[in-house]
Short mmCIF file of C-alpha atoms in Angstrom, two decimals:
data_model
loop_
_atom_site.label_atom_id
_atom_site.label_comp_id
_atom_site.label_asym_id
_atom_site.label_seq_id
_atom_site.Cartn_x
_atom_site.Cartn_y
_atom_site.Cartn_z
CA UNK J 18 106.81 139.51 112.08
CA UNK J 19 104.85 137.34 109.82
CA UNK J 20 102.05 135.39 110.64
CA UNK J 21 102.12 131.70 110.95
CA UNK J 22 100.70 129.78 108.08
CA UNK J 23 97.90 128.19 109.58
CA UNK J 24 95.48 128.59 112.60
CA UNK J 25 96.08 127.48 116.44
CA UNK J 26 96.57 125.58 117.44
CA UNK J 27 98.53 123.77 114.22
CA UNK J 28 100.31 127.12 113.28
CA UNK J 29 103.25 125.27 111.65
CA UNK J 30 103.98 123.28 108.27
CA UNK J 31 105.22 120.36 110.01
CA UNK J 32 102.21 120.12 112.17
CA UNK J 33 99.85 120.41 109.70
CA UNK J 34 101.09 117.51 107.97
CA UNK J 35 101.42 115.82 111.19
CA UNK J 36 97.71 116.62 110.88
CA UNK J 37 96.95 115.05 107.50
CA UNK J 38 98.90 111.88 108.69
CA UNK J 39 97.20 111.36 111.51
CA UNK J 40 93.84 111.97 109.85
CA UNK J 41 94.70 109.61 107.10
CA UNK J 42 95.59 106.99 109.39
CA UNK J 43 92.29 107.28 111.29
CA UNK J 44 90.40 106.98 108.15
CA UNK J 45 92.44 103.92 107.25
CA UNK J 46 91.54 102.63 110.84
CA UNK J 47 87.70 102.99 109.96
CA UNK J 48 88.45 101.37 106.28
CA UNK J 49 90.44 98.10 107.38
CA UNK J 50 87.79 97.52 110.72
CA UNK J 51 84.74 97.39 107.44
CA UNK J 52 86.54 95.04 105.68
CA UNK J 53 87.63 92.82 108.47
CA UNK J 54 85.21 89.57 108.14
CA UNK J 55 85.64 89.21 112.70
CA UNK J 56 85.17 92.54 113.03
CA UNK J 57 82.25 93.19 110.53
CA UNK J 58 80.08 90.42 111.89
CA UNK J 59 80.41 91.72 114.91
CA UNK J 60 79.31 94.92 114.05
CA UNK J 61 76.25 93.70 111.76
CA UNK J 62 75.42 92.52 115.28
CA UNK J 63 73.92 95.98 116.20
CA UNK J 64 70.48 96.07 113.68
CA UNK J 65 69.79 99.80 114.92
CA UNK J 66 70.92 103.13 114.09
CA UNK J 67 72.56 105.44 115.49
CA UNK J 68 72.13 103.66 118.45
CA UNK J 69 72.46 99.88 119.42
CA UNK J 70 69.77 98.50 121.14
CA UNK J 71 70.88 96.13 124.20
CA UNK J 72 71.50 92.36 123.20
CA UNK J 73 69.23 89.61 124.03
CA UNK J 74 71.70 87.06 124.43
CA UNK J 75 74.25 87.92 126.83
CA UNK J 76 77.48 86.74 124.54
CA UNK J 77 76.68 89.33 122.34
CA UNK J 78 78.06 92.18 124.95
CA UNK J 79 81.50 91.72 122.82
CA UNK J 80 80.41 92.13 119.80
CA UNK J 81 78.51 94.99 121.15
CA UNK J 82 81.25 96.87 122.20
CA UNK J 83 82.83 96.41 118.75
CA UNK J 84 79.79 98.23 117.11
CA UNK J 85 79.62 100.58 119.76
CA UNK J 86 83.83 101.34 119.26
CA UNK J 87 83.39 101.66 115.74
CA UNK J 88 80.68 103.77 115.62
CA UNK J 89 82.26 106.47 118.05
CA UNK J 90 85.42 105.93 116.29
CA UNK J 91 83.28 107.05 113.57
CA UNK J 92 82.47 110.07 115.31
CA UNK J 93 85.42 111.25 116.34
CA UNK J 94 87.13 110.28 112.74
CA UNK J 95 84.33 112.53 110.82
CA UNK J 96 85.08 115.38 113.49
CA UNK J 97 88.96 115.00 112.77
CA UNK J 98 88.71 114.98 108.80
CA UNK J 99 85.94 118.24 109.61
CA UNK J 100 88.74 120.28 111.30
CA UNK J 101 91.91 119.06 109.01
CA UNK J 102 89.56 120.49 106.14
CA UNK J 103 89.26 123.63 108.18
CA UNK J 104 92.72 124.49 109.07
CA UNK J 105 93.32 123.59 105.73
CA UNK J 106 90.48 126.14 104.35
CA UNK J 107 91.27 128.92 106.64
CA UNK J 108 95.37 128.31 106.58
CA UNK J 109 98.36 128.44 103.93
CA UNK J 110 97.13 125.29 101.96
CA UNK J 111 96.90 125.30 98.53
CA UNK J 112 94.20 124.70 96.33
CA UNK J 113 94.86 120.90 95.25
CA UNK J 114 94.84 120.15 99.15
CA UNK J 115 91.86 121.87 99.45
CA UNK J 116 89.50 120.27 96.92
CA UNK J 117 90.87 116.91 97.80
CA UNK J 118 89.73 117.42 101.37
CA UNK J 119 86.41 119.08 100.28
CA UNK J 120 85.80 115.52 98.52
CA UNK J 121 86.84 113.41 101.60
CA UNK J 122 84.46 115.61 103.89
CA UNK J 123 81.89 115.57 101.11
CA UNK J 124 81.86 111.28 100.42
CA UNK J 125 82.01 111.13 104.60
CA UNK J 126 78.72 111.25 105.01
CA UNK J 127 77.51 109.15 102.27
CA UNK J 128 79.74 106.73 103.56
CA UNK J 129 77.92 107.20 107.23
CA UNK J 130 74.18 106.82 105.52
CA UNK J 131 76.03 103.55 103.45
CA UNK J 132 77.03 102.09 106.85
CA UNK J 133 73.37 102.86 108.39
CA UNK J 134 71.65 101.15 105.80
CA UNK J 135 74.01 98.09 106.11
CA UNK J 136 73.62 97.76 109.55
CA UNK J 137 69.86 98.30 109.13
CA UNK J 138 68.59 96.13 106.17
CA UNK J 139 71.63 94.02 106.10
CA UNK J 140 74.72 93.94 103.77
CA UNK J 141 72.99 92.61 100.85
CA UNK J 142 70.15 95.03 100.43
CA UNK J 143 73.50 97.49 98.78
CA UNK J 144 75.76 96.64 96.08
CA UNK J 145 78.77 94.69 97.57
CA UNK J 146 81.48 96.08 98.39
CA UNK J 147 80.06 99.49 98.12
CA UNK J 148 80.68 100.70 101.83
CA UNK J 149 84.58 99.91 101.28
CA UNK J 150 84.67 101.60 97.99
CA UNK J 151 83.60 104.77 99.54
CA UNK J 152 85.73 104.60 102.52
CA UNK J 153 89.07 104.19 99.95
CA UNK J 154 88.00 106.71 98.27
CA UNK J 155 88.14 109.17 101.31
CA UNK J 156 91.45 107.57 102.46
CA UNK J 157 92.43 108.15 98.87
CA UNK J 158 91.95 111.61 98.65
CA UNK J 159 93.41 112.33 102.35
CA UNK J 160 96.55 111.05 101.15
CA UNK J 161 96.87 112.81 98.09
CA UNK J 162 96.61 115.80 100.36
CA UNK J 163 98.97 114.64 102.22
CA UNK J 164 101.69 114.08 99.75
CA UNK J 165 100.67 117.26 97.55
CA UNK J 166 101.25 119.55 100.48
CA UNK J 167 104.30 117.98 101.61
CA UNK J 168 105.37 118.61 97.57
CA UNK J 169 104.59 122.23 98.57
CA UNK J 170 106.40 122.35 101.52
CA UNK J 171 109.21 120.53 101.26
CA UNK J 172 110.11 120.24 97.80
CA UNK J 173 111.46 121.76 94.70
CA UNK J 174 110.88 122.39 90.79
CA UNK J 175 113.66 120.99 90.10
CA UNK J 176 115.86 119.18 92.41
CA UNK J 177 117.84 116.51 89.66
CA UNK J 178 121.14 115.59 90.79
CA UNK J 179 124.04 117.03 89.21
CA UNK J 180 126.53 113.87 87.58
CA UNK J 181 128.55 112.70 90.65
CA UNK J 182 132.12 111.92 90.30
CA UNK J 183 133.24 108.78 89.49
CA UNK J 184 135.32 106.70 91.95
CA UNK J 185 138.70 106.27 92.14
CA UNK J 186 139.41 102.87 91.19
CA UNK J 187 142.88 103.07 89.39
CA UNK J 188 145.06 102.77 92.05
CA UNK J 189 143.17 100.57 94.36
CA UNK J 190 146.05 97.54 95.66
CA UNK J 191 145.34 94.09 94.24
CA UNK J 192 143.47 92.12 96.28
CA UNK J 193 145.76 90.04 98.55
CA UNK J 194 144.09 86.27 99.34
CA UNK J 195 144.98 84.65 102.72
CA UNK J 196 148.12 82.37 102.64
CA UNK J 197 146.53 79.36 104.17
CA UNK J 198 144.54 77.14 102.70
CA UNK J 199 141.82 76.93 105.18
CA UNK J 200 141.37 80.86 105.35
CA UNK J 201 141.02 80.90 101.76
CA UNK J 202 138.20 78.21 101.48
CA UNK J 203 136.77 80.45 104.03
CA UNK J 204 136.87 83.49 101.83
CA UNK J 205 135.77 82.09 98.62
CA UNK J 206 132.74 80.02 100.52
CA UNK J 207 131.83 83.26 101.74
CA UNK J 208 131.99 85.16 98.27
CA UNK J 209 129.55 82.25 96.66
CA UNK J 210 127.01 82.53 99.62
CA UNK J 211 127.61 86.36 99.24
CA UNK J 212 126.68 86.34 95.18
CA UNK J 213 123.28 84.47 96.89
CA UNK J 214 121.93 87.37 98.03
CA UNK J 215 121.03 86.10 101.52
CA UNK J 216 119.59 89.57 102.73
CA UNK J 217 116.64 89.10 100.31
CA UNK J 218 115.71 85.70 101.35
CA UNK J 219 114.42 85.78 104.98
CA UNK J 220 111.76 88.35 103.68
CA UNK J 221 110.86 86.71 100.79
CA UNK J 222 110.61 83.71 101.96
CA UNK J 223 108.13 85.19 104.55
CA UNK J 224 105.97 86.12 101.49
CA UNK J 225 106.02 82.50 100.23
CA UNK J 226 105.21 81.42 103.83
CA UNK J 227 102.22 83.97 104.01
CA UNK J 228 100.94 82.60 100.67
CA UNK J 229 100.97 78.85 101.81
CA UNK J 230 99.43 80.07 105.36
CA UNK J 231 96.74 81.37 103.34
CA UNK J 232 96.07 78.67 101.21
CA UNK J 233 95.90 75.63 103.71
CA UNK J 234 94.98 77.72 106.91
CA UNK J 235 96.18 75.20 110.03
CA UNK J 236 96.05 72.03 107.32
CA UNK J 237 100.01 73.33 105.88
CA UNK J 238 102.27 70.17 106.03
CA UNK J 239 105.83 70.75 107.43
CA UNK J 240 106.89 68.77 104.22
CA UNK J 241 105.44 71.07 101.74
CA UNK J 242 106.77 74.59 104.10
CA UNK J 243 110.57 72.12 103.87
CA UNK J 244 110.35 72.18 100.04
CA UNK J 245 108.50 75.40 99.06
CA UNK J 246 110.99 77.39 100.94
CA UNK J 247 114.00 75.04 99.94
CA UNK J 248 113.18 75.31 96.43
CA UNK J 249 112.75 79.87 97.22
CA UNK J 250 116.32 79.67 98.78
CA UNK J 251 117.66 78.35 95.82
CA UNK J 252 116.30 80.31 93.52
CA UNK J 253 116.90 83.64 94.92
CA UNK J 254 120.41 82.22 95.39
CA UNK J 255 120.15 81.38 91.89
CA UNK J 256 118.87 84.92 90.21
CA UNK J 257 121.38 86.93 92.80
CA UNK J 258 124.12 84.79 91.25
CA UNK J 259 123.01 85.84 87.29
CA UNK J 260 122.44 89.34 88.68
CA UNK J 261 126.06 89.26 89.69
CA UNK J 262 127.32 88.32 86.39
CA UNK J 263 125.63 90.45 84.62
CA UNK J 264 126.42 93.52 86.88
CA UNK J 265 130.03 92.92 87.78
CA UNK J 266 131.25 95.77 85.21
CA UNK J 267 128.45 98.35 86.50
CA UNK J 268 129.33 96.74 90.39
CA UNK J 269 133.03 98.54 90.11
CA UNK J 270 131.49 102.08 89.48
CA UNK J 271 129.34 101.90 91.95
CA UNK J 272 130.89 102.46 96.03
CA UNK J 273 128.29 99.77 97.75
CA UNK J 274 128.69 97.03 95.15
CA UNK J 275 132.78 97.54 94.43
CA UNK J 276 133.42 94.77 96.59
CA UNK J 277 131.30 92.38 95.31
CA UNK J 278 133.42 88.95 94.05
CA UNK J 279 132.55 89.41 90.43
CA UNK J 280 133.82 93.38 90.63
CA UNK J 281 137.04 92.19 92.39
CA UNK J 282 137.74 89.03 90.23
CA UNK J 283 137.45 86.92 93.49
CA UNK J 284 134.86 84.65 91.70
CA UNK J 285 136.01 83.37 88.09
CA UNK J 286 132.32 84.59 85.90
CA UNK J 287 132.50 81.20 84.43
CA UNK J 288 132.50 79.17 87.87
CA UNK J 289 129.86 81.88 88.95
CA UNK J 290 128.14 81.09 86.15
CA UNK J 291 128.68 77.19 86.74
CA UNK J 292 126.92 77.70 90.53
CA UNK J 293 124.00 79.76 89.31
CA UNK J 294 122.96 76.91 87.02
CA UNK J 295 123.61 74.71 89.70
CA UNK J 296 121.22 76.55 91.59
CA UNK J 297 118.81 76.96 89.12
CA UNK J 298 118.27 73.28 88.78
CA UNK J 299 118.58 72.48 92.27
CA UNK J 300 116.12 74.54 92.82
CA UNK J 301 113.66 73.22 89.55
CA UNK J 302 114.45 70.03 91.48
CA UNK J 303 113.20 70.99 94.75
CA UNK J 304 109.83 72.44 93.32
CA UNK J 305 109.01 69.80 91.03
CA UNK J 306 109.04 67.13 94.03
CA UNK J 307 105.83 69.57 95.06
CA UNK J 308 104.09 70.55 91.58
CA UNK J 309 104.71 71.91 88.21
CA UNK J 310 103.20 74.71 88.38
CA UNK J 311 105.41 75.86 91.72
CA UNK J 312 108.91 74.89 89.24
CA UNK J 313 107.08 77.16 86.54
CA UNK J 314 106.81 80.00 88.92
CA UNK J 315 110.15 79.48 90.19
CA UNK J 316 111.47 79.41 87.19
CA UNK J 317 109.64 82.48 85.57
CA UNK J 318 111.08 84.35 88.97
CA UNK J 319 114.15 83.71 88.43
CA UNK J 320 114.20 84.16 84.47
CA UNK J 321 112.26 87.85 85.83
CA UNK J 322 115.00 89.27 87.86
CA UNK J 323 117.85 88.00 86.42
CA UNK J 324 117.17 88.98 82.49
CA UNK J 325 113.95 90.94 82.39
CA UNK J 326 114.85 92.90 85.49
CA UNK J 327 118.68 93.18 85.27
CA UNK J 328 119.02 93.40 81.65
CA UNK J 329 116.34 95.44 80.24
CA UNK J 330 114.25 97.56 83.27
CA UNK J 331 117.12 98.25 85.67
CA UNK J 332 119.32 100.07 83.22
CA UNK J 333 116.17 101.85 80.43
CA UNK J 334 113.31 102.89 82.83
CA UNK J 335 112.64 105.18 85.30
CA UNK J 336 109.65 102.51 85.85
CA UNK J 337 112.12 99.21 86.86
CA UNK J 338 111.49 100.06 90.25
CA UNK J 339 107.60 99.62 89.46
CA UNK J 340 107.85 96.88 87.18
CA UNK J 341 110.21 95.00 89.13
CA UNK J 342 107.99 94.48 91.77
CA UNK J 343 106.89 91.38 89.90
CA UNK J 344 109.86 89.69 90.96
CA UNK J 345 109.40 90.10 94.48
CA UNK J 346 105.69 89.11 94.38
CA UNK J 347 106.08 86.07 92.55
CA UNK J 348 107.03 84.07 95.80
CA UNK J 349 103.32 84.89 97.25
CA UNK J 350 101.65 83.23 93.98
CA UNK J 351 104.57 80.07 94.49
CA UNK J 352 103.69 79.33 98.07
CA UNK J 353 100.10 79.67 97.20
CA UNK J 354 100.60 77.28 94.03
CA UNK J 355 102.50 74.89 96.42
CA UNK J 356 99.38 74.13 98.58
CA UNK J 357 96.83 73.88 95.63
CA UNK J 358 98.84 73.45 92.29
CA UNK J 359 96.69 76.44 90.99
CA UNK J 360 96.53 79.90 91.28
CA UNK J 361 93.87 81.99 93.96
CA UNK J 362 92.52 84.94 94.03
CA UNK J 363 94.20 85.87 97.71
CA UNK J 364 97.42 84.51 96.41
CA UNK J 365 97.12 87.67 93.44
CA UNK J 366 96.17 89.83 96.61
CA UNK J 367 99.34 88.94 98.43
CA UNK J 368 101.40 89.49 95.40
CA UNK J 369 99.67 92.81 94.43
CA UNK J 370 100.72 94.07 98.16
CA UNK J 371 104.31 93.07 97.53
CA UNK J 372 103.70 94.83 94.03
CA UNK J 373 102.77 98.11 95.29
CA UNK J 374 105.02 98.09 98.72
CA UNK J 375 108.06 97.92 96.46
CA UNK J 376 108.37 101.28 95.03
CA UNK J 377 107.49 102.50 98.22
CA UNK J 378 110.47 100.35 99.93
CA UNK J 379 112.97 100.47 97.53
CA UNK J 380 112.65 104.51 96.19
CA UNK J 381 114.31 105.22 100.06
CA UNK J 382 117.12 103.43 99.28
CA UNK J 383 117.06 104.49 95.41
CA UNK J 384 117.17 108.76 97.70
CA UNK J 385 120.04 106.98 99.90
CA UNK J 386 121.83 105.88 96.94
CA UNK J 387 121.31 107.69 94.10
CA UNK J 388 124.85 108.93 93.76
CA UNK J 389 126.18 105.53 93.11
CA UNK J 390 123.28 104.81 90.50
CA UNK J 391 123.94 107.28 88.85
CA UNK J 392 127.36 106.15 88.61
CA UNK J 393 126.17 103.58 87.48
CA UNK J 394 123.91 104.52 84.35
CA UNK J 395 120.88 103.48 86.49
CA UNK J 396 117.88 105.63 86.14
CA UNK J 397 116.19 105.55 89.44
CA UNK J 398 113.60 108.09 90.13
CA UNK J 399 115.83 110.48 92.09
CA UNK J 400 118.08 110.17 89.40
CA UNK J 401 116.12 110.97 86.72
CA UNK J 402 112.96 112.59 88.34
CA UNK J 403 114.73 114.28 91.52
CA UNK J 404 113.60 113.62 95.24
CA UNK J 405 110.79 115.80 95.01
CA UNK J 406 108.81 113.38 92.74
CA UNK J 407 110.36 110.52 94.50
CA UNK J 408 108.98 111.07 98.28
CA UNK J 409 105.78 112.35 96.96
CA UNK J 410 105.81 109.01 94.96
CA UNK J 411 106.82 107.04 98.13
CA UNK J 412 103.55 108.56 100.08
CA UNK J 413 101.62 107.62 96.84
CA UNK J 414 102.79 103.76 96.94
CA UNK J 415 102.28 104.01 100.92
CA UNK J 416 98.86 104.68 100.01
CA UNK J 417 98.19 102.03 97.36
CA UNK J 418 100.04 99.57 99.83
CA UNK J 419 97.40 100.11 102.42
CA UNK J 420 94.45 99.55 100.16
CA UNK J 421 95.80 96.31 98.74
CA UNK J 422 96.04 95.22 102.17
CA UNK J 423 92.30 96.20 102.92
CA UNK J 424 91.94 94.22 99.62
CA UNK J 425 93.11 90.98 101.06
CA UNK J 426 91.39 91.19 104.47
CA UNK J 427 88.62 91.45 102.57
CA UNK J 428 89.01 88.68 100.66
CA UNK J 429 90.14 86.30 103.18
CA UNK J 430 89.65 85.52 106.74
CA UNK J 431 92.85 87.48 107.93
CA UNK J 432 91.04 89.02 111.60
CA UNK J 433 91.59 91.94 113.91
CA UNK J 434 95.48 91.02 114.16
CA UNK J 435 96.32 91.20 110.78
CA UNK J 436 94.38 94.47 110.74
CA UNK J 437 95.61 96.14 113.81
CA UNK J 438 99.50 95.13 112.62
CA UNK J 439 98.41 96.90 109.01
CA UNK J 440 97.18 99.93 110.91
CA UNK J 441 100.36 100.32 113.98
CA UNK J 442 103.01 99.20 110.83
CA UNK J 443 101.36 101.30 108.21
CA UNK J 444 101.00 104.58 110.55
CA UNK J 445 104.67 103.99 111.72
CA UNK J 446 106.08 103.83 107.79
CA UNK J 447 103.56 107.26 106.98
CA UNK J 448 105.28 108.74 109.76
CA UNK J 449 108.89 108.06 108.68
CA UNK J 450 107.85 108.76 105.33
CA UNK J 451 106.49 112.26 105.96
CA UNK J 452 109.29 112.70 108.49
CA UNK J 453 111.88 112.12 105.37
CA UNK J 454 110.27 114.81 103.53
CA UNK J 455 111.28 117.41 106.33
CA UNK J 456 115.29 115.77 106.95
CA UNK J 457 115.99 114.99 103.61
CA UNK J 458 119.32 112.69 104.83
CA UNK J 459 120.21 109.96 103.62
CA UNK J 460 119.99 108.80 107.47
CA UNK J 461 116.24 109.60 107.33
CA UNK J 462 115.92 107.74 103.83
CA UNK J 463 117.28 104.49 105.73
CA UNK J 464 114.69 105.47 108.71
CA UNK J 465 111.90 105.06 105.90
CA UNK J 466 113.78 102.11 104.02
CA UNK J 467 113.51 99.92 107.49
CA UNK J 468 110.27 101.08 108.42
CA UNK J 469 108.81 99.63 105.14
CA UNK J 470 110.36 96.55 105.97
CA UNK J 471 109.15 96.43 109.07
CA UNK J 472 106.29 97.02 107.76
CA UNK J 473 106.11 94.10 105.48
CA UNK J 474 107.93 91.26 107.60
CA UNK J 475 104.99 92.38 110.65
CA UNK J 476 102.31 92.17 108.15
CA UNK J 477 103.46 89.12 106.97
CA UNK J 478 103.79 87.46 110.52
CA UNK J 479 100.07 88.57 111.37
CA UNK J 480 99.13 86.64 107.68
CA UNK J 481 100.75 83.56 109.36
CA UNK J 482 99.57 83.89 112.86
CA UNK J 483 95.98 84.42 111.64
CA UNK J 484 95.88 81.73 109.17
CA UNK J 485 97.57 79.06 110.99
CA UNK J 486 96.70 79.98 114.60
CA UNK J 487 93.77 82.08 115.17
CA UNK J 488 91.52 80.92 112.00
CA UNK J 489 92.39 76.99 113.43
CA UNK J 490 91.16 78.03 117.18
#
């Protein structure tokens, strides 16, 4: 009988990565509590080190708690990344994991003596920012060891998908409309608000919310939230409409999209075309009653998906996935650009969270799906890349997600409920993620796929609750 790959009490493969997720998310924990503005004046409140000496003034016993939590969460943090690194040392792990844990337990410590000077001589006696660097950096390399193993583990050399067959679409019955006349206004009201895309929009127009939220704190004016997300409405109507057209041959190859109106001639492509550029200006309308530069965006969004994204990305890259993400982060930079007419430095922090949670979102349904895309002619990473490289590329794009949301708690005044929704949300999507790389269904890729929306829409409620509630109190 052989021996089990690593020590007691972790003994399994599936344990041991169980291991490096939860050590990665209690480095995150650490990371996102430094860069929290609340949080870190509170613990700037404790001048001493190791220890906190007791506060003068009596209303300080709060924020002296917080130092005190932190600083044992510190502890115990340290002693978790010291014993992952062992089991790793002494057990199965190979030697990528290894070295990548041997620089998070080397950096911990200079991270500890960063923190003690901080809280000792005060944050400006150190280069900004320098304390959060190193704390990425360890959360970095944990989750490269995370997603290396799990390569190991759970993955192949080569795992590309063979060409599936095509479906059977010759002798599929004509479509048969209703007979009466209100049943068929019905239908074809329903295929136009169907072309819209409507799925996309309550999310999206979350991220436009969460960029206004940001930008006027508890000032926002119910007119300008009316427009803004008016004017979003229409234009992701408007580019799901052109995306429609432009698809509607591809759409009857593919099993999830045969139904679509284009793909079963319910919609003429002339009248569809007709109601996106009806759409379009509505929508042009709508945002120029705000600004310019929020019709620009709008416009450039639109202009993104429908011809940049559909035309040339979706069907030549592996990288439309990636690069598509611009679409979907555009709505943080309109909201933002609704409230000021410019553009912010936390509005290009919302968007590059939207950027880099993409790939991570979408690649589980790209796994779920991959059969029809490749029926398709779409080269999605599992497609072209196999589903190897695409979960280890999930946990990657997990991992850049996280640290572009410590990026914009650090450069706003988000507070400990936007950062304790990144850390439950975040662990939750590692955990599906690293659970998908053990199931390998396509019900476990849709486990991951509404985690990371989860995710996003909690993240994105915290944004607004902190901006417009708990920053106004």
């Amino acid at each position: 009988m052989s021996s089990p790959p690593f020590p007691r009490p972790i003994e399994t493969r599936s344990r041991f990565a169980g291991l490096l997720a939860a050590t990665a998310v209690g480095v995150y924990l650490l990371v996102i509590v430094g860069a929290t503005t609340s949080l870190t004046n509170a613990v700037t409140a404790c001048t001493s080190w190791p220890v906190c000496a007791p506060p003068t003034n009596p209303l300080s016993q709060t924020e002296l708690a917080i130092a005190w939590g932190h600083r044992i969460a510190a502890v115990l943090v340290g002693l978790l990344l010291i014993g992952t690194t062992l089991v790793a040392a002494i057990g199965d792990a190979t030697q990528r994991v290894r070295y990548a844990l041997y620089a998070a337990v080397a950096l911990y410590p200079v991270q500890v003596a960063v923190g003690a000077a901080t809280a000792t001589m005060g944050p400006q006696a150190l280069i900004p920012g320098l304390h959060l660097t190193i704390g990425v950096t360890i959360f970095a390399f944990v989750v490269l060891a995370l997603a290396w193993d799990l390569e190991v583990t759970t993955g192949s050399s080569d795992d590309r998908m063979e060409p599936p067959e095509p479906i059977d679409t010759g002798d599929a019955p004509p479509r048969q409309l209703p007979d009466g006349g209100l049943a068929r206004v019905r239908l074809t009201a329903y295929a136009y608000f169907k072309m819209m895309k409507p799925r996309l929009m309550w999310l999206l127009c979350l991220v436009a919310a969460a960029g206004m939220a940001l930008a006027a704190g508890p000032d926002l004016e119910a007119s300008t939230i009316v427009a803004t997300l008016g004017g979003g409405v229409l234009a992701i109507g408007a580019s799901g409409t052109f995306n429609h057209v432009l698809e509607r041959d591809v759409d009857q190859q593919m099993s999830r999209t045969a139904d679509r109106p284009l793909a079963t001639d319910l919609i003429p492509v002339r009248n569809a075309l007709l109601f996106g550029l009806f759409l379009t200006a509505a929508s042009m309308t709508v945002f120029l009653s705000i600004n310019v530069l929020a019709a620009a965006l709008g416009l450039v969004a639109i202009l993104f998906y429908s011809v940049v994204y559909t035309l040339l990305l979706k069907p030549n890259t592996v990288q439309n996935t990636v690069i598509g993400g611009f679409a979907g982060a555009l709505p943080a930079l309109i909201g933002w650009a609704a409230v000021t007419n410019e553009i912010g430095v936390p509005a290009l922090a919302l968007a590059g969270l939207i950027f880099l949670w993409t790939p991570a979102h979408f690649y589980n349904l790209a796994l779920a799906y991959q059969d029809d895309y490749a029926r398709g002619g779409f080269p999605m990473m599992p497609v072209v890349r196999g589903e190897t490289v695409t979960r280890k590329h999930i946990l990657y794009y997990i991992g850049a997600t996280l640290v572009g949301a410590v990026a914009l708690v650090w450069l706003t005044d988000l507070g400990a409920l936007y950062s304790v929704t990144v850390v439950c949300f975040g662990g939750l999507f590692l955990w599906f993620a690293v659970d998908l790389h053990f199931e390998q269904t396509e019900r476990a890729a849709f486990r991951a796929f509404h985690a990371s929306n989860a995710f996003l829409g909690a993240v994105l409620v915290a944004i607004l609750v902190d901006a417009l509630v708990a920053v106004g109190a």
